[in-house]
CSV table of C-alpha atoms and ligand atoms in Angstrom, one decimal:
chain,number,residue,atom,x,y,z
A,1,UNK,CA,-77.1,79.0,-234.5
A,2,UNK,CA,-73.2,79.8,-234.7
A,3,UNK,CA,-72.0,83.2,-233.7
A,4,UNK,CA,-71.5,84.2,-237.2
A,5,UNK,CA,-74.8,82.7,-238.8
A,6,UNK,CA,-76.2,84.8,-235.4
A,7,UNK,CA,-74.0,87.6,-236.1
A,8,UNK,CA,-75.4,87.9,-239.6
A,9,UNK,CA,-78.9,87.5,-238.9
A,10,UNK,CA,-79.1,90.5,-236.0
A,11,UNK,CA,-77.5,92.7,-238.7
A,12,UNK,CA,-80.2,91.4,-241.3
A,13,UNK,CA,-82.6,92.7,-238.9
A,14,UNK,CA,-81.0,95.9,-238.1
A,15,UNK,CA,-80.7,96.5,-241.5
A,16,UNK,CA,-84.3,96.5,-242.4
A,17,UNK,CA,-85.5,98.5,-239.1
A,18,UNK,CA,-83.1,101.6,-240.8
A,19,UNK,CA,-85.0,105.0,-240.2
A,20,UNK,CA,-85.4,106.6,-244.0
A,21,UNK,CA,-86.3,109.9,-244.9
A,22,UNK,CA,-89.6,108.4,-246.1
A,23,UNK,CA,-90.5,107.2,-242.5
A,24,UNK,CA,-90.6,111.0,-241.5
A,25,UNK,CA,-89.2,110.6,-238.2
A,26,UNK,CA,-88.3,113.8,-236.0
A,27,UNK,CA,-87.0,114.6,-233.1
A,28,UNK,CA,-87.4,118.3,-231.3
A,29,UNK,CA,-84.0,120.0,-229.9
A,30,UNK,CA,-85.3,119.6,-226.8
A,31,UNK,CA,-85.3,115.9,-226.7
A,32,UNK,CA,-82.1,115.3,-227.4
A,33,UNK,CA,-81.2,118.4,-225.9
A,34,UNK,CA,-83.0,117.0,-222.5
A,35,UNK,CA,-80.3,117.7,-219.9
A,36,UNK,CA,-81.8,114.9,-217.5
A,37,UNK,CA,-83.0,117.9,-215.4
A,38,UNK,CA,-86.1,117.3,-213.1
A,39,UNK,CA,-87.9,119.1,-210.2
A,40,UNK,CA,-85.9,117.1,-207.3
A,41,UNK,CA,-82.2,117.1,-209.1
A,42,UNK,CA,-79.9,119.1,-211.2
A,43,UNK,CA,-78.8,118.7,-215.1
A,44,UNK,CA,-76.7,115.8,-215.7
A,45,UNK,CA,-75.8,116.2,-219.5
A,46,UNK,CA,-73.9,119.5,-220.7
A,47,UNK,CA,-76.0,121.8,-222.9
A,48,UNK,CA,-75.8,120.0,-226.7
A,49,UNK,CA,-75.7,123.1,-229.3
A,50,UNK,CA,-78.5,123.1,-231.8
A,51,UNK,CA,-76.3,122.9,-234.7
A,52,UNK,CA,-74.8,119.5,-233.1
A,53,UNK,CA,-78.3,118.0,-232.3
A,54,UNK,CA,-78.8,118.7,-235.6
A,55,UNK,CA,-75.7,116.7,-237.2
A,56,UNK,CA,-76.7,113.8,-235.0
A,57,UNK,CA,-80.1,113.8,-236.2
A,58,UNK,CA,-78.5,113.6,-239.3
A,59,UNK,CA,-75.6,111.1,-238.2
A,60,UNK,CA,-78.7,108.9,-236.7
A,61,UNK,CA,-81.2,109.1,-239.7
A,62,UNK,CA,-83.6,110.8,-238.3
A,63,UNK,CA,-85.8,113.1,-241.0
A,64,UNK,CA,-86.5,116.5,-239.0
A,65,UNK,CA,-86.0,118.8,-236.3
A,66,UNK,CA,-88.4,120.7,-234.7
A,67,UNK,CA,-87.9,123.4,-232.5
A,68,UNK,CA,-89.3,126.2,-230.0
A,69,UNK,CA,-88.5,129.9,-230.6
A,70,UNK,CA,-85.9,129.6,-227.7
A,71,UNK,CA,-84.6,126.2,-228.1
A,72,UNK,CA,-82.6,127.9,-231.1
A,73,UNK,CA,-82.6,132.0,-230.3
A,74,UNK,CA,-82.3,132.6,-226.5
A,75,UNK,CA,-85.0,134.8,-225.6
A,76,UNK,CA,-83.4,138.4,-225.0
A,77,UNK,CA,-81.1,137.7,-228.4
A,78,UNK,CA,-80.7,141.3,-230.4
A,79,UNK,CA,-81.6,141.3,-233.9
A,80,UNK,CA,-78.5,140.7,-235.2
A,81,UNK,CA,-77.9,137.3,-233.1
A,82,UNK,CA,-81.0,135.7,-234.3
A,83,UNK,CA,-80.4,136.0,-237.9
A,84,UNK,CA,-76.8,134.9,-237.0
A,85,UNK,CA,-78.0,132.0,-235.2
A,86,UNK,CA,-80.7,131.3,-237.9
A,87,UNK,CA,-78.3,131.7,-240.4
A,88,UNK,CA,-75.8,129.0,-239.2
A,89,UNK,CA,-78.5,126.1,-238.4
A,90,UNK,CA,-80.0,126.6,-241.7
A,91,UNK,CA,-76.5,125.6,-242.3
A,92,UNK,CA,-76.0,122.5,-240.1
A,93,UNK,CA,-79.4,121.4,-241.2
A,94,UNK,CA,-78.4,121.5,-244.8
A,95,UNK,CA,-74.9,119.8,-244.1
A,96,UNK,CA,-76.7,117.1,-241.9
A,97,UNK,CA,-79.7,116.6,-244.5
A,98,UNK,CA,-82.5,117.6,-242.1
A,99,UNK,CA,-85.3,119.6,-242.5
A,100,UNK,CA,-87.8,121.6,-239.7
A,101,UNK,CA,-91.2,120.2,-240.6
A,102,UNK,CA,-92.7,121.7,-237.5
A,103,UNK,CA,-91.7,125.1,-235.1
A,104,UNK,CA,-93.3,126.2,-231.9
A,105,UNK,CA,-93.2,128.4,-228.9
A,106,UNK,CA,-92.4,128.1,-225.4
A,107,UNK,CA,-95.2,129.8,-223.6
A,108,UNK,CA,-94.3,128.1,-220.6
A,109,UNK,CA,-90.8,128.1,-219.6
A,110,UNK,CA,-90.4,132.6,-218.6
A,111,UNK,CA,-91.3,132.8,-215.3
A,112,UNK,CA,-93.8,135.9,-216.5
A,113,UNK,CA,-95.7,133.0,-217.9
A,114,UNK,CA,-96.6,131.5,-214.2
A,115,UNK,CA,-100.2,132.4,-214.7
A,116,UNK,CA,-100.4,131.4,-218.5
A,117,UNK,CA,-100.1,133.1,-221.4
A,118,UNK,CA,-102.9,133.7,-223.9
A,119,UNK,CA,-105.3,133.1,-220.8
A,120,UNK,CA,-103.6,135.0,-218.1
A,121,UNK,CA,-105.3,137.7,-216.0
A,122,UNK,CA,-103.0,140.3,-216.9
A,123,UNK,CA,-103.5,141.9,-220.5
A,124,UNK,CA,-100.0,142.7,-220.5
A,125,UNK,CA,-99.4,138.6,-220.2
A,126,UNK,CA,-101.2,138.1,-222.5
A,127,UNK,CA,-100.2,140.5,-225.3
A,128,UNK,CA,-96.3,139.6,-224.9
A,129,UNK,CA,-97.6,135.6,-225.7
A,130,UNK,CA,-99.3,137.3,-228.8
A,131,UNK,CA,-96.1,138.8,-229.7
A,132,UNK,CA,-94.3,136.1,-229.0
A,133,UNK,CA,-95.8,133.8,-230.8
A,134,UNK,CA,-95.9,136.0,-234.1
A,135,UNK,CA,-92.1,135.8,-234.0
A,136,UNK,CA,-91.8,132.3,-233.7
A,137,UNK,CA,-94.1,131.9,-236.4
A,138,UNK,CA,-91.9,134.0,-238.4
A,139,UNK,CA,-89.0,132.1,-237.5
A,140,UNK,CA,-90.3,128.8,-238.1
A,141,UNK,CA,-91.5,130.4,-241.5
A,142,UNK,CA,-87.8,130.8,-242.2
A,143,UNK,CA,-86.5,127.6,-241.5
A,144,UNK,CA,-89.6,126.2,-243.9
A,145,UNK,CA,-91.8,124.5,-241.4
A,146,UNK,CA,-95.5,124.0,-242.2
A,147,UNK,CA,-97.1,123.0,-238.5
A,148,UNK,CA,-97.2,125.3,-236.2
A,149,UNK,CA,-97.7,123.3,-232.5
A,150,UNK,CA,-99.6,125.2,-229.7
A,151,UNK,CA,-98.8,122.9,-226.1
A,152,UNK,CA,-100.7,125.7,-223.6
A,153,UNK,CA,-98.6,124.1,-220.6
A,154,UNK,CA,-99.3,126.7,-218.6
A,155,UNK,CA,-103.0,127.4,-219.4
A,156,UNK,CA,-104.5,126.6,-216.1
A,157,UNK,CA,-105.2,126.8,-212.4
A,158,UNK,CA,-104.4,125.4,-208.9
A,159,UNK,CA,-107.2,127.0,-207.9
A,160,UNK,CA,-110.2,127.9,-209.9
A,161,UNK,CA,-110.8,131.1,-207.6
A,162,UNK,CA,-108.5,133.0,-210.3
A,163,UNK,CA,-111.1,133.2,-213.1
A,164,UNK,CA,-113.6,131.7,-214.4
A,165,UNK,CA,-113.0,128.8,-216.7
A,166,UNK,CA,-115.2,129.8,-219.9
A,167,UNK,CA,-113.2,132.8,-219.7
A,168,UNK,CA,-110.0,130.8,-220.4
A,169,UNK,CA,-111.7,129.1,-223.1
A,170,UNK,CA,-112.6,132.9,-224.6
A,171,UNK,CA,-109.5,134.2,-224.4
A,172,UNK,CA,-107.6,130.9,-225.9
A,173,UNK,CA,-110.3,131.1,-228.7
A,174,UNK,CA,-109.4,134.8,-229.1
A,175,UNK,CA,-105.5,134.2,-229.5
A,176,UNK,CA,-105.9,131.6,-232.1
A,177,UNK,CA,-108.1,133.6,-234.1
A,178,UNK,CA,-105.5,136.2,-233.9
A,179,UNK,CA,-102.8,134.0,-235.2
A,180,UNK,CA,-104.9,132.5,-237.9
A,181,UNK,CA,-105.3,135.6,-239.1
A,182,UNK,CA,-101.6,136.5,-239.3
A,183,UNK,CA,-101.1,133.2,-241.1
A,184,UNK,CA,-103.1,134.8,-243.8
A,185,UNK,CA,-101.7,138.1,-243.5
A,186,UNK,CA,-98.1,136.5,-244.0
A,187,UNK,CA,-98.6,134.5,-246.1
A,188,UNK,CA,-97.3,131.2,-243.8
A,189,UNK,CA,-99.3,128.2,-245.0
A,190,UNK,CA,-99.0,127.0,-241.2
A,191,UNK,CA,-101.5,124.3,-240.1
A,192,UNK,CA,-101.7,124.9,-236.2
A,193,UNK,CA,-101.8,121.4,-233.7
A,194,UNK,CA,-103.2,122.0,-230.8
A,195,UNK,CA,-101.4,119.4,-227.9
A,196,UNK,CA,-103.9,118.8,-225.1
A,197,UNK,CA,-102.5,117.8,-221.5
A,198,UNK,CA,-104.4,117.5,-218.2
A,199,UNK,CA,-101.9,118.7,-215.6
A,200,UNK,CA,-98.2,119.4,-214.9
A,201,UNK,CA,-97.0,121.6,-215.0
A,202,UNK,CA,-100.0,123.6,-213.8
A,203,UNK,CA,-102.2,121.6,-210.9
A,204,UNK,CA,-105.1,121.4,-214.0
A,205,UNK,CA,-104.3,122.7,-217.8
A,206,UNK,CA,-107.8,123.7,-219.4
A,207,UNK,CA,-108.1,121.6,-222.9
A,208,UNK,CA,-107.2,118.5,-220.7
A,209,UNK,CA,-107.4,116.1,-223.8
A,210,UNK,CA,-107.5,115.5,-228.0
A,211,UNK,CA,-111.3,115.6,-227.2
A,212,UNK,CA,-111.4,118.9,-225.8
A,213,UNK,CA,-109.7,120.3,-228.3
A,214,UNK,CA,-111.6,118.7,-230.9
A,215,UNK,CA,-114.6,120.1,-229.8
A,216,UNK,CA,-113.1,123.7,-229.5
A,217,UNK,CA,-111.7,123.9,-232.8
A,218,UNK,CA,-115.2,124.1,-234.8
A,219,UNK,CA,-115.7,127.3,-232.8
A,220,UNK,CA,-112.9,128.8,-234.3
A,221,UNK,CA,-113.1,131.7,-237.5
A,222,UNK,CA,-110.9,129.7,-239.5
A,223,UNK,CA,-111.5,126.0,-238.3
A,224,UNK,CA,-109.9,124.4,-241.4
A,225,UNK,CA,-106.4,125.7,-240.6
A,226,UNK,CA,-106.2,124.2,-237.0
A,227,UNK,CA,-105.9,120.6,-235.6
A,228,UNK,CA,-104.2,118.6,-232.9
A,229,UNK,CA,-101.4,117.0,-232.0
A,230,UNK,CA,-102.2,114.3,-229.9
A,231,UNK,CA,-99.4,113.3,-227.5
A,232,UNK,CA,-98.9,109.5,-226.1
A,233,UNK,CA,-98.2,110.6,-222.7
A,234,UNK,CA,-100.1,113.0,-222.4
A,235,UNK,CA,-103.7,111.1,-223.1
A,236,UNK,CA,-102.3,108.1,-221.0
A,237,UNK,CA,-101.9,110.7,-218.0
A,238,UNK,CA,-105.5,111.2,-217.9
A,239,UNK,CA,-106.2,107.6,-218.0
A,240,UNK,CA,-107.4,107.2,-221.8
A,241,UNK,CA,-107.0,105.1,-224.7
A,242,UNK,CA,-104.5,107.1,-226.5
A,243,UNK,CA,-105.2,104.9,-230.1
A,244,UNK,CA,-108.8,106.2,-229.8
A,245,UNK,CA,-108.3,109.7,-229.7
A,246,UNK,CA,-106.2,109.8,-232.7
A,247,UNK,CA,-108.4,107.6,-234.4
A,248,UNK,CA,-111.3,110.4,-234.2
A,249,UNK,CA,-108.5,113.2,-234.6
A,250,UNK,CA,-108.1,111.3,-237.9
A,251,UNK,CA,-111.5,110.7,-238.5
A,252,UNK,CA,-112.7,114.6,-238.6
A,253,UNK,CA,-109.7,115.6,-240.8
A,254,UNK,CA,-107.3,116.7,-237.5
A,255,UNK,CA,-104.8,115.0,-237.3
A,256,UNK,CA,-101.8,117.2,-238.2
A,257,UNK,CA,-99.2,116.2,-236.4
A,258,UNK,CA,-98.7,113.5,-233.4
A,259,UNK,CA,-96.0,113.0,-230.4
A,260,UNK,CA,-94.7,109.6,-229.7
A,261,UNK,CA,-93.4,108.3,-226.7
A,262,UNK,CA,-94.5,106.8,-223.7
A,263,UNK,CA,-95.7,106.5,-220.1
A,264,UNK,CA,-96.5,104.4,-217.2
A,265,UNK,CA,-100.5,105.0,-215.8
A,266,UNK,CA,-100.4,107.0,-212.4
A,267,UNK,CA,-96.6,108.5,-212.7
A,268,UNK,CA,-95.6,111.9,-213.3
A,269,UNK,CA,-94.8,112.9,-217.5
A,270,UNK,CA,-92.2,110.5,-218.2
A,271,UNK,CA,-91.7,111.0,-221.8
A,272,UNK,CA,-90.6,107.8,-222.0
A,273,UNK,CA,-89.2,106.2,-225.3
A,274,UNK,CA,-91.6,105.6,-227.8
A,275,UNK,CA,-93.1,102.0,-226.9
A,276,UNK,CA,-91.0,101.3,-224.0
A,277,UNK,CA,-93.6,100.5,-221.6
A,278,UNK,CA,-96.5,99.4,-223.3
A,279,UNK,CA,-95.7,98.0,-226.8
A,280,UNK,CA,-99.0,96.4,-227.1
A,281,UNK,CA,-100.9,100.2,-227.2
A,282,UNK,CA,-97.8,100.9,-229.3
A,283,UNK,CA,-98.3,98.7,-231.7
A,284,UNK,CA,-102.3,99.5,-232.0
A,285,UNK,CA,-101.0,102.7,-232.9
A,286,UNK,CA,-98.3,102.2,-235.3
A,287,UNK,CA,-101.1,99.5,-236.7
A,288,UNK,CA,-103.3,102.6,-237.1
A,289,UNK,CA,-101.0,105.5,-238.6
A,290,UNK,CA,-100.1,103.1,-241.2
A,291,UNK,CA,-103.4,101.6,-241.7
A,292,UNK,CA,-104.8,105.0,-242.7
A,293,UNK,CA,-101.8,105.8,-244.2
A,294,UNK,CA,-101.3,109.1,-242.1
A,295,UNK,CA,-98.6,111.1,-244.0
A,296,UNK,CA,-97.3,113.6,-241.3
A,297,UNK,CA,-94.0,113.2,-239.0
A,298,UNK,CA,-93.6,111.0,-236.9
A,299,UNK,CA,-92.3,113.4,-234.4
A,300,UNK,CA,-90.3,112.0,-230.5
A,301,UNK,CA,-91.2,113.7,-228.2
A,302,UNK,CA,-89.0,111.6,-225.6
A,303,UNK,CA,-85.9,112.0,-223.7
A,304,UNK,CA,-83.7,109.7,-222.2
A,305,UNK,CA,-83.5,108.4,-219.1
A,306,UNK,CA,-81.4,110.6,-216.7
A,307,UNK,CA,-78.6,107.9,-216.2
A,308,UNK,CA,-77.7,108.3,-219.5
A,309,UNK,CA,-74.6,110.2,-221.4
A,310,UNK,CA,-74.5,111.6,-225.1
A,311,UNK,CA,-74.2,107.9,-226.4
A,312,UNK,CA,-77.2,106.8,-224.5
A,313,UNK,CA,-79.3,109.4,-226.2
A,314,UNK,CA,-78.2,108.1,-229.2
A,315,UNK,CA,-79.5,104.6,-228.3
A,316,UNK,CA,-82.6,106.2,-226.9
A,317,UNK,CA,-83.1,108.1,-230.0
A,318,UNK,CA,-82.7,105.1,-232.2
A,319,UNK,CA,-85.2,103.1,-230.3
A,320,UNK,CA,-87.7,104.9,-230.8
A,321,UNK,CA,-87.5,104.9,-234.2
A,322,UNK,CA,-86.3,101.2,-234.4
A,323,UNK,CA,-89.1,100.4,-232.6
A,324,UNK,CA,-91.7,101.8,-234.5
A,325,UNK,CA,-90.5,100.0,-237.2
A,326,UNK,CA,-90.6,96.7,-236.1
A,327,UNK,CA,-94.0,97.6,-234.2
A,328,UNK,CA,-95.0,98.8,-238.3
A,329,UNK,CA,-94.1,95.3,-239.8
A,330,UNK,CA,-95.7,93.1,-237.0
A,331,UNK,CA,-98.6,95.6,-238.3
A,332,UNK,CA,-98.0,94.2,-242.0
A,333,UNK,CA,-97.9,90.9,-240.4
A,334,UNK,CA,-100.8,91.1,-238.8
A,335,UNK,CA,-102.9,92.5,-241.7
A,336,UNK,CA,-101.6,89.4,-243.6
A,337,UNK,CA,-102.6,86.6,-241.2
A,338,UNK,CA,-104.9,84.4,-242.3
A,339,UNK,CA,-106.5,82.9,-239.6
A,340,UNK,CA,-106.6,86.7,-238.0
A,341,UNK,CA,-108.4,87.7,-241.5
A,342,UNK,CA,-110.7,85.0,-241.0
A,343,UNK,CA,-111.6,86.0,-237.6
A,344,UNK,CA,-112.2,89.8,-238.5
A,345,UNK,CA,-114.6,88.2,-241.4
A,346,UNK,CA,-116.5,86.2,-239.6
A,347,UNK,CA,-117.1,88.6,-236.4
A,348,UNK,CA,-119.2,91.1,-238.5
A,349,UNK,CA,-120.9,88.9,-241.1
A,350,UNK,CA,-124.7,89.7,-241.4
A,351,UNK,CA,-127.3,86.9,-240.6
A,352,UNK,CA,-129.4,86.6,-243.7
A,353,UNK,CA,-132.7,88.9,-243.4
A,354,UNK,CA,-130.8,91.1,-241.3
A,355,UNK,CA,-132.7,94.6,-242.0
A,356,UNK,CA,-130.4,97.6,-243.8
A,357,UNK,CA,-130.0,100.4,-242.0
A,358,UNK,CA,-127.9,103.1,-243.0
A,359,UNK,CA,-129.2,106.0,-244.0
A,360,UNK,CA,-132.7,107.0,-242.8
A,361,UNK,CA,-135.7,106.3,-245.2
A,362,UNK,CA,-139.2,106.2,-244.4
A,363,UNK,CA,-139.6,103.0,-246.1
A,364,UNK,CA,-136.7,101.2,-244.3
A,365,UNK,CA,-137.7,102.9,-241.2
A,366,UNK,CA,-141.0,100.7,-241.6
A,367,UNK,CA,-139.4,97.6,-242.0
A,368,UNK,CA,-137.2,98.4,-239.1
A,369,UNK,CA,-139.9,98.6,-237.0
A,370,UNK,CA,-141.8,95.4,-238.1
A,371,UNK,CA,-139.1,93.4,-237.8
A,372,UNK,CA,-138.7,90.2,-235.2
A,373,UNK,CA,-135.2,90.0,-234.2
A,374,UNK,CA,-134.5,86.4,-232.7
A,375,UNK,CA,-132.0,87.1,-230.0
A,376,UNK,CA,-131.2,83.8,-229.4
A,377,UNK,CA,-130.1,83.4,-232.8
A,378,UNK,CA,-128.0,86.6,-232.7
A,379,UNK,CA,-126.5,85.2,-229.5
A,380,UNK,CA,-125.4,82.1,-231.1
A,381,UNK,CA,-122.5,83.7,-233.1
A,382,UNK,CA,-119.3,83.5,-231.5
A,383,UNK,CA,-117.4,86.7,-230.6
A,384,UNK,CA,-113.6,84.8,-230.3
A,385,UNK,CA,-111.8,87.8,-229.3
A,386,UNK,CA,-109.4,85.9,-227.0
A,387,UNK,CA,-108.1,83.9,-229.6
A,388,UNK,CA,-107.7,87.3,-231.8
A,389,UNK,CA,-105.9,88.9,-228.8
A,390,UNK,CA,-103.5,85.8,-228.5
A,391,UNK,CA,-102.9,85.8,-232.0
A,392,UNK,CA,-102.0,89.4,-231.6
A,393,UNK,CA,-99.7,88.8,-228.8
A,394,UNK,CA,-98.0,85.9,-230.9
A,395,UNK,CA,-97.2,88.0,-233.2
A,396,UNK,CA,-95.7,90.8,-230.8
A,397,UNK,CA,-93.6,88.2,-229.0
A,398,UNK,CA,-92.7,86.9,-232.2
A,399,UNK,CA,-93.8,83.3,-232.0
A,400,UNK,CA,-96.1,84.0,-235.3
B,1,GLT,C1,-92.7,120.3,-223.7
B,1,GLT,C2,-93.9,119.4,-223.6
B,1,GLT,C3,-94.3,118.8,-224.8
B,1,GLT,C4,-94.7,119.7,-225.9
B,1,GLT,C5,-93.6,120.6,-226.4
B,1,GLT,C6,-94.1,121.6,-227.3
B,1,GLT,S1,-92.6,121.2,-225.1
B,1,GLT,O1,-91.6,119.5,-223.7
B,1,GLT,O2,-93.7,118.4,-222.6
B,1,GLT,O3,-95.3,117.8,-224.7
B,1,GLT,O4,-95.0,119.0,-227.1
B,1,GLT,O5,-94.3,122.8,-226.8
B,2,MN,MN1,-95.6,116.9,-226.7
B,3,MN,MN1,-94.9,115.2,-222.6
C-alpha cells in the first residue's frame, strides 16, 4: 500500500469509529479530572476546572458529564457559590453541547466518612450522608440528570467486630427508602444505580457484587425506582464474569446505568481504559449491550495512566470510546457470519421426539416421565465450540 493510499484508509477508519451523540458516551469529571494521584505518590496533573472538562468533552465528542456533589461545588461552598458555580457549568455544558445524564455523591472521600456513611455506627454519620445526599439529588435535579448512582465505597469493615453485618444491610435498606421517598416528594424522576464493589477502599465493602445488589433491591418499599450500575472493574476484582452479571441486571429490568473500563485479575482498581486489557470480555460486552439494545449511557469510568499529561487524557479518553466502537462492529460482524450462524443453529437443534417442556402441565409432565432418552444418541451431536471461539478471535484480530 503507498503512504497515501495508507494514509487514506487509517482516516476512513477513524472516520467511522467517530463517537456521536447517539452512542451516549460519558465521561464523569473525575475521570478526566483524575490527577494521577495514588496511595504511594503525589498528583501529577494540575486540577482541570469542571467547566474545561466540560468543553473537552465537548471538543472530543463525548455525549455527557456526570458528576459528584463535590466534583462541581466544594463541600463547605455558601449558598451563593453553589448557584454561582451551578450557574456557569450549566453554561459551559450548553456552549460545549453536553448534557448530565447521571449525578452522584461522594460518600466516601470526607474523612467523617471513615466508618461509612448510611451504615456507620454513629447516627450523627449517618444523618449528614442523608443530608448530603438530598442536596446532591437536588443539584443533579438541576443540571437535568435522571440516574442517580449510589457507589457505598465506604460501606464496610476491616474487622467485622464493629457491627453486625445484617445491621449494615438494615440501615443501607433504610437510607434508600428514605431517598426514594424524596424522589417522590420532589418530584425528581431519578432512577437510583446501585455500583457494587468488594473491597478498597474499605478491607471488605458489604454489597460486594451486581448479585448482591440484585437480590437486595426487591426488599426495598419502592423496588421499581432502583437498579444497578454494574462496573467492569469492579466485578473483575472479585474474580467474576463481568458480561454475566449484566446480562441478569438486564434480564430483571436493572440495568440502569453501567461503568466501562478495565482491569487486570489480582491488581488493585486500575480503572483501566475501557478494553485495554482484555478486549475479548470487552467485546462479549459491547456484543451484549447492543444485542439487547440497551439504551442508557455508556458512561467511562477510567482514568489515564499516571505518565500521562492533558493530551494523553485526551487519547485515553478517545480510546475508550474508539474502542467500543470498533469492539460494536466486530459485534455486527459477528452476528452476520455465516458459518458462525450456522454453528449457533446447529448447537441447539432438537433431535426429533425430543419431549416439550416448558411450562408445567400434568399431561406433559406424564410424557416426561415415560420417556427413554438414548444418551448415546444425544452424545453423538457435536458441540464445536473451539471452532466458534476461533472464529471469534478471527474476527477480533481482524483476519475475518
Ligand atoms: C469512584 C469509584 C467509582 C464510582 C464513582 C461513583 S466514584 O471513582 O471508583 O467506581 O463509580 O461514586
Ligand atoms: Mn464506578
Ligand atoms: Mn472503579
Amino acid at each position: 500500500m503507498t503512504a497515501k493510499k495508507k494514509d487514506e484508509s487509517m482516516s476512513k477508519s477513524n472516520g467511522s469509529y467517530e463517537p456521536k451523540p447517539e452512542h451516549k458516551f460519558s465521561f464523569g469529571l473525575w475521570t478526566l479530572g483524575n490527577r494521577g494521584r495514588d496511595p504511594f505518590g503525589d498528583a501529577v496533573r494540575r486540577t482541570m476546572p469542571p467547566n474545561e472538562i466540560a468543553s473537552v468533552l465537548g471538543e472530543i465528542g463525548a455525549w455527557g458529564v456526570n458528576l459528584h456533589d463535590n466534583d462541581l461545588v466544594p463541600i463547605d461552598a455558601t449558598p451563593a457559590e453553589r448557584d454561582r458555580i451551578v450557574r456557569e457549568f450549566k453554561k459551559a455544558c450548553q456552549q460545549a453541547g453536553i448534557v448530565v445524564p447521571m449525578a452522584t455523591v461522594s460518600l466516601f472521600f470526607h474523612p467523617v466518612f471513615r466508618d461509612g456513611a448510611f451504615t456507620a455506627n454513629d447516627p450523627e454519620v449517618r444523618a449528614y450522608a442523608l443530608q448530603k445526599t438530598l442536596r446532591a439529588m437536588d443539584l443533579g435535579a438541576e443540571l437535568g440528570a435522571k440516574i442517580f448512582v449510589l457507589w457505598g465505597g465506604r460501606e464496610g469493615v476491616e474487622t467485622d467486630a464493629c457491627r453486625r453485618a445484617d445491621e449494615a444491610v438494615k440501615r443501607l435498606r433504610g437510607a434508600v427508602n428514605y431517598l426514594c421517598e424524596y424522589n417522590i416528594a420532589r418530584g425528581y424522576k431519578y432512577r437510583f444505580a446501585l455500583e457494587a464493589k468488594p473491597n478498597e477502599p474499605r478491607g471488605d465493602i458489604y454489597m460486594a457484587t451486581t448479585g448482591h445488589y440484585l437480590g437486595f433491591i426487591p426488599t426495598l418499599d419502592h423496588p421499581e425506582m432502583v437498579g444497578v450500575n454494574p462496573e467492569v472493574a469492579h466485578e473483575q476484582m472479585a474474580g467474576l464474569n463481568f458480561m454475566h452479571g449484566v446480562a441478569q441486571a438486564w434480564e430483571a429490568g436493572k440495568l440502569f446505568h453501567i461503568d466501562l473500563n478495565d482491569q487486570a485479575p489480582g491488581r488493585y482498581d486500575q480503572d483501566l481504559r475501557f478494553g485495554s486489557n482484555n478486549p475479548k470480555s470487552a467485546f462479549w460486552l459491547v456484543k451484549f449491550l447492543e444485542d439487547v439494545a440497551y439504551d442508557g449511557s455508556r458512561h467511562f469510568d477510567a482514568h489515564a495512566y499516571r505518565t500521562e499529561d492533558y493530551d494523553g487524557v485526551k487519547d485515553f479518553a478517545r480510546g475508550c470510546m474508539r474502542t467500543y466502537l470498533i469492539l460494536k462492529e466486530k459485534a455486527a460482524r459477528w452476528n452476520a457470519d455465516a458459518e458462525i450462524q450456522a454453528i449457533l443453529k446447529e448447537i441447539s437443534a432438537a433431535r426429533p421426539g425430543t419431549p416439550k417442556t416448558g411450562k408445567y402441565s400434568a399431561k406433559g409432565t406424564e410424557t416426561l416421565l415415560s420417556h427413554a432418552f438414548d444418551k448415546d444418541a444425544i452424545m453423538e451431536k457435536r458441540l464445536p465450540y473451539e471452532k466458534l471461539d476461533q472464529l471469534t478471535i478471527d474476527i477480533l484480530l481482524g483476519v475475518r
